[in-house]
Short mmCIF file of C-alpha atoms in Angstrom, two decimals:
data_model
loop_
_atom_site.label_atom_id
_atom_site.label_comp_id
_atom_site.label_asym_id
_atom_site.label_seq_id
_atom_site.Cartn_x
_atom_site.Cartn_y
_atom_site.Cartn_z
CA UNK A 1312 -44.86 -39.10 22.81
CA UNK A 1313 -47.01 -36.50 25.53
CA UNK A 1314 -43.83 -34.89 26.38
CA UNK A 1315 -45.56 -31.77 27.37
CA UNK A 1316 -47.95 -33.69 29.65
CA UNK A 1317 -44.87 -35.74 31.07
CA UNK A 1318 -43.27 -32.35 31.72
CA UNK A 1319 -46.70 -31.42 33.45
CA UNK A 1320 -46.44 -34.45 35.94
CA UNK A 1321 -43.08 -34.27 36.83
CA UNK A 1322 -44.08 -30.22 37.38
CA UNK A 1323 -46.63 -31.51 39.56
CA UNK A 1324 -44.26 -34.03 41.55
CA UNK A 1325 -41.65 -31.14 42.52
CA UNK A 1326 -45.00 -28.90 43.35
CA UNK A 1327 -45.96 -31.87 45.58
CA UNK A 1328 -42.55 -31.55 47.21
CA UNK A 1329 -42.73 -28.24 47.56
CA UNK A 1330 -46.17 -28.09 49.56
CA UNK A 1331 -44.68 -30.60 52.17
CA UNK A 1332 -46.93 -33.21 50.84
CA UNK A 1333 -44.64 -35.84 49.85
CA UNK A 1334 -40.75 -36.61 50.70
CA UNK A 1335 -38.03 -38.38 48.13
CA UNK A 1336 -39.47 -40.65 46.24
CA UNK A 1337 -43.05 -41.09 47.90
CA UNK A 1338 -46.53 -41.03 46.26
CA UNK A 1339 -47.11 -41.04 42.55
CA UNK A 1340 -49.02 -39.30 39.57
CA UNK A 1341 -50.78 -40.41 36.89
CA UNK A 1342 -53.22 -39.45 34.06
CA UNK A 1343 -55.32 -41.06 31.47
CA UNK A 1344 -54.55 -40.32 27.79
CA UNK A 1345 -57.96 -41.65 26.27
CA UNK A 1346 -57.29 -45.35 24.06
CA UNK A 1347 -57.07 -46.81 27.30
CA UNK A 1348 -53.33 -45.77 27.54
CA UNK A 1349 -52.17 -43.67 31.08
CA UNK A 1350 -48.56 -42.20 32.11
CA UNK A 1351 -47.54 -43.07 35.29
CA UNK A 1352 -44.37 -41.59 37.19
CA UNK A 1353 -41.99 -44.47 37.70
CA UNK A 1354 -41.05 -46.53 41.08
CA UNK A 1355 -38.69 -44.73 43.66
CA UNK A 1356 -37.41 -42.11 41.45
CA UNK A 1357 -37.21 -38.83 43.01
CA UNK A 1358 -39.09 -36.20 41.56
CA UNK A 1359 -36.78 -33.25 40.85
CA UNK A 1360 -33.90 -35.91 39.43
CA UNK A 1361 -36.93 -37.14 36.81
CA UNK A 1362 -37.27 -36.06 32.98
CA UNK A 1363 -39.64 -37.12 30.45
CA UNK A 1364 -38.74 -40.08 29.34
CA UNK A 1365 -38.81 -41.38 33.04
CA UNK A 1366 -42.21 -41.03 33.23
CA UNK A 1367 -44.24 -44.30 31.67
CA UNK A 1368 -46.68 -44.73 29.36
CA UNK A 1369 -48.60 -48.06 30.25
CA UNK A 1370 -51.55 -50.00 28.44
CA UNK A 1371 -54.80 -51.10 30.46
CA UNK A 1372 -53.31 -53.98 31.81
CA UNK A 1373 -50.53 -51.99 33.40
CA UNK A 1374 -47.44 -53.56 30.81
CA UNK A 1375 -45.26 -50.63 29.30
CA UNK A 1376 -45.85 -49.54 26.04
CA UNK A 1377 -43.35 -46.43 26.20
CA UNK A 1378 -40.40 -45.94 28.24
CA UNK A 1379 -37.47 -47.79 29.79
CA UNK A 1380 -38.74 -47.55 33.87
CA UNK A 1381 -40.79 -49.72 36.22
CA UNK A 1382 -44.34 -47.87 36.70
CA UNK A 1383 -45.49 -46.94 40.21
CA UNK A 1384 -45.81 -50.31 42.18
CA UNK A 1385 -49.55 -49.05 43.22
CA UNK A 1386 -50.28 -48.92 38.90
CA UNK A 1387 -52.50 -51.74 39.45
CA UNK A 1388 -54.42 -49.48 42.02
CA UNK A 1389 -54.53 -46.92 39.63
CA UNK A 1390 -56.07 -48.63 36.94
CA UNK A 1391 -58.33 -49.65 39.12
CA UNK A 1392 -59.68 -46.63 39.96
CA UNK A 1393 -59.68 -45.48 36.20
CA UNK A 1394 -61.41 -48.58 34.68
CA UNK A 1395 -64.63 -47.91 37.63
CA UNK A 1396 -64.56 -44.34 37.85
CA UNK A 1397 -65.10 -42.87 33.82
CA UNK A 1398 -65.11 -39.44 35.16
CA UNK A 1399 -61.76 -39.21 36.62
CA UNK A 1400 -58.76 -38.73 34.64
CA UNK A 1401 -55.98 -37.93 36.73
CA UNK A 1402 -54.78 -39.42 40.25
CA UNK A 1403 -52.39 -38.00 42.77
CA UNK A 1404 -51.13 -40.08 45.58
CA UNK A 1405 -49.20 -38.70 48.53
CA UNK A 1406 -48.38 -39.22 52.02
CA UNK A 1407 -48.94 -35.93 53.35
CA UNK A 1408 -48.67 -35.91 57.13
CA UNK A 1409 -51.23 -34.03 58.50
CA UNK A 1410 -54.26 -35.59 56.53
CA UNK A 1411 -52.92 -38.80 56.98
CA UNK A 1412 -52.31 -38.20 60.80
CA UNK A 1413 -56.19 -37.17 61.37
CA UNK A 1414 -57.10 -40.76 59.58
CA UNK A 1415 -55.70 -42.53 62.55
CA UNK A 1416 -57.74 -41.33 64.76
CA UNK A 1417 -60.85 -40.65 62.90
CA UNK A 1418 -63.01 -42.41 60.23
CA UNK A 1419 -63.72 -38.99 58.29
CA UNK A 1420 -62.04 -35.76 58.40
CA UNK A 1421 -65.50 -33.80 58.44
CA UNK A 1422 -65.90 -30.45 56.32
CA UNK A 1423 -65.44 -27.62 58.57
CA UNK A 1424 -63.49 -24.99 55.99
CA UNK A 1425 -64.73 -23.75 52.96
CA UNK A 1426 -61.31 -24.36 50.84
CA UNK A 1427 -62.16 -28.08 51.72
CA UNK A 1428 -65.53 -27.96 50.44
CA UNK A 1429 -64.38 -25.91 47.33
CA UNK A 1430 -61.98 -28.37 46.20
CA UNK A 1431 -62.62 -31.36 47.79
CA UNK A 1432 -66.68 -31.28 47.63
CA UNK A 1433 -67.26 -31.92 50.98
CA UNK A 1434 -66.43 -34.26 54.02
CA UNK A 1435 -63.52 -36.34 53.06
CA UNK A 1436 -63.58 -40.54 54.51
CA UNK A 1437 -61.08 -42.59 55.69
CA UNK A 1438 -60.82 -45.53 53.59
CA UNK A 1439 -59.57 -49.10 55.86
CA UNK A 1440 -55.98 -49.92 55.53
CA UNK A 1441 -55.24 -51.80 52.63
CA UNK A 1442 -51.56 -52.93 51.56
CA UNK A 1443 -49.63 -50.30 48.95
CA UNK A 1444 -48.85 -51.91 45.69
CA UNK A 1445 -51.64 -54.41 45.56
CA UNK A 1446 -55.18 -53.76 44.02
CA UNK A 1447 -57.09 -53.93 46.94
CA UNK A 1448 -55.73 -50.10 47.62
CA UNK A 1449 -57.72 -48.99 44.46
CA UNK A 1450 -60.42 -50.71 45.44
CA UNK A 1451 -60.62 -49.28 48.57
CA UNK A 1452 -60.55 -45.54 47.71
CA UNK A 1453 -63.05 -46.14 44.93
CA UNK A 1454 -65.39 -47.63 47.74
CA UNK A 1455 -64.78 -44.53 49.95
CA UNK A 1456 -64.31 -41.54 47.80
CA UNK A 1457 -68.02 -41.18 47.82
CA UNK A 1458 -68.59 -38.50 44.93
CA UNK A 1459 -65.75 -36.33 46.77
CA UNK A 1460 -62.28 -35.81 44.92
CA UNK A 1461 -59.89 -37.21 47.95
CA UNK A 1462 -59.85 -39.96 50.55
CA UNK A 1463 -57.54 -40.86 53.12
CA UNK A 1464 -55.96 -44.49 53.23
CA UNK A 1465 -55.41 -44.85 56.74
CA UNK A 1466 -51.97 -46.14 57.74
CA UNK A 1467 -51.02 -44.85 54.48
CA UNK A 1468 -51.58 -41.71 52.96
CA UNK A 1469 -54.18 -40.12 50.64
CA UNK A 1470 -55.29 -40.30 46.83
CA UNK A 1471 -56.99 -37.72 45.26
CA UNK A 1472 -58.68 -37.48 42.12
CA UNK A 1473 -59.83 -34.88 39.33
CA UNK A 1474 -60.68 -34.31 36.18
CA UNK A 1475 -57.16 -32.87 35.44
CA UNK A 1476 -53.89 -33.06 37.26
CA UNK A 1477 -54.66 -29.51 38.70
CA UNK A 1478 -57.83 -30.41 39.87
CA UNK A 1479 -56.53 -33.21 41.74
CA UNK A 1480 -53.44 -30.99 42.43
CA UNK A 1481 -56.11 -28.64 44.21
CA UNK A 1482 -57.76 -31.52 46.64
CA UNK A 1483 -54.46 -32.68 48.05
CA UNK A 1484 -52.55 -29.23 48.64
CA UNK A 1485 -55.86 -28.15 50.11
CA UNK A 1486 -56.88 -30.95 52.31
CA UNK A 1487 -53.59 -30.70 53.92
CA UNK A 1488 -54.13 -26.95 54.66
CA UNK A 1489 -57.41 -28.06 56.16
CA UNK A 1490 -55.95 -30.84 58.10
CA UNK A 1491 -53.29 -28.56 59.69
CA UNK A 1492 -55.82 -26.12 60.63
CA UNK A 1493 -58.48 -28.92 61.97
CA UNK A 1494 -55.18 -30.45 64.42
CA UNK A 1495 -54.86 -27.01 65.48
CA UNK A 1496 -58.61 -26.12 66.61
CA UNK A 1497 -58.38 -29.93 68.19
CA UNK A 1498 -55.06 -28.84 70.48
CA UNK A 1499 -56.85 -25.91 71.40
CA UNK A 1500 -60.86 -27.04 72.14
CA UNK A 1501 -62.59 -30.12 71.08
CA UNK A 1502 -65.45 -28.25 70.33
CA UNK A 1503 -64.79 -27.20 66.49
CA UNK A 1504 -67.42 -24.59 64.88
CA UNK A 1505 -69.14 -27.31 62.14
CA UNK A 1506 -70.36 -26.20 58.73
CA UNK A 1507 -73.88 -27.21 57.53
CA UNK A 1508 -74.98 -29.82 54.65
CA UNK A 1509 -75.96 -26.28 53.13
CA UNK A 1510 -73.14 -24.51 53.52
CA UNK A 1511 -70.92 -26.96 52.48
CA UNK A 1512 -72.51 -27.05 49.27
CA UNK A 1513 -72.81 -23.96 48.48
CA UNK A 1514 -69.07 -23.83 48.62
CA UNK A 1515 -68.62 -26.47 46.90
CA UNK A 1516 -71.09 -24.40 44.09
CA UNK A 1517 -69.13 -21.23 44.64
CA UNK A 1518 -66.01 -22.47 43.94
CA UNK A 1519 -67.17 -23.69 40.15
CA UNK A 1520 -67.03 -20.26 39.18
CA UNK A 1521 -63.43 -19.49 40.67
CA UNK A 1522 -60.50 -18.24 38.65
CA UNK A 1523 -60.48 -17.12 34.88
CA UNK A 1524 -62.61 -19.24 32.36
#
């Protein structure tokens, strides 16, 4: 069943690759399906060697209902973050380097680009480390994600969210292409040109009407 949409992830995984924001068999995706069913991309498979019926259809309680692979070892995260936040239906993990760098030395990597704003909605926190595979990782970015669509796990990497894989797609690829930028202003001058509370959302508004409808 959802072979398109498993298609779509493992589409997604390669396009994570791709972008530099993942290596091997890091990270994972996942979406809800409604009935309180989600597909998950299975543990330490690499992305480009995956097909369909690698990716994992599992139940609420995390047990697979479809498919012969172990789920992601952070699926008990994941369903965290579903089951408390109704409005998100697709999660991207990664460990993309430069985000992930700027969350060990900072508690929030603030808003000073207007592609962050635009995808992101805004200043993005740092949640506290909390192991990988264990619950308390979901928990965490749920207490830190704040309204916004990504958070850094510091010592870790970062989980975005959406309401679809591309939206979520969006916040990571972007918030690495902020990050870079933000570690190069910081080489050069400490003093970084900020964005206001105002214009921050108003990019945030602008970019609602981006792209074809």
């Amino acid at each position: 069943m959802y072979e398109d949409l498993k298609a779509k992830i493992i589409d997604y995984g390669k396009k994570l690759d791709r972008y530099g924001l993942i290596a091997l068999s890091g990270g994972n995706i996942s979406c809800r399906l409604g009935n309180d069913l989600f597909l998950v991309t299975p543990s330490g498979m690499v992305y480009e060697e995956l097909v369909p019926s690698d990716i994992c259809l599992v139940n609420k309680d995390g047990q697979v209902v479809e498919g012969q692979r172990k789920p992601s070892v952070d699926t008990e995260a994941l369903l965290y973050i579903y089951n408390h936040l109704s409005e998100v239906n697709a999660v991207i993990h990664t460990h993309q380097p430069y985000a992930t760098a700027l969350g060990l030395i900072s508690n929030r990597i603030d808003c000073d680009l207007t592609t962050l704003a635009n995808t992101a909605k805004g200043h993005v926190n740092v949640a506290p480390y909390a192991s990988a595979a264990s619950i308390d990782m979901g928990i965490s970015a749920v207490d830190h994600l704040d309204g916004k669509l990504a958070v850094v796990l510091k010592n870790h990497g970062v989980l975005t969210v959406g309401k679809d894989l591309k939206e979520a797609f969006y916040a990571a690829v972007y918030l690495e292409e902020a990050s870079k930028t933000i570690a190069v202003a910081r080489s050069l001058n400490t003093d970084i040109a900020k964005l206001s509370e105002e214009q921050i959302q108003k990019a945030v508004e602008v970019f609602t009407h981006y792209g074809q409808k």
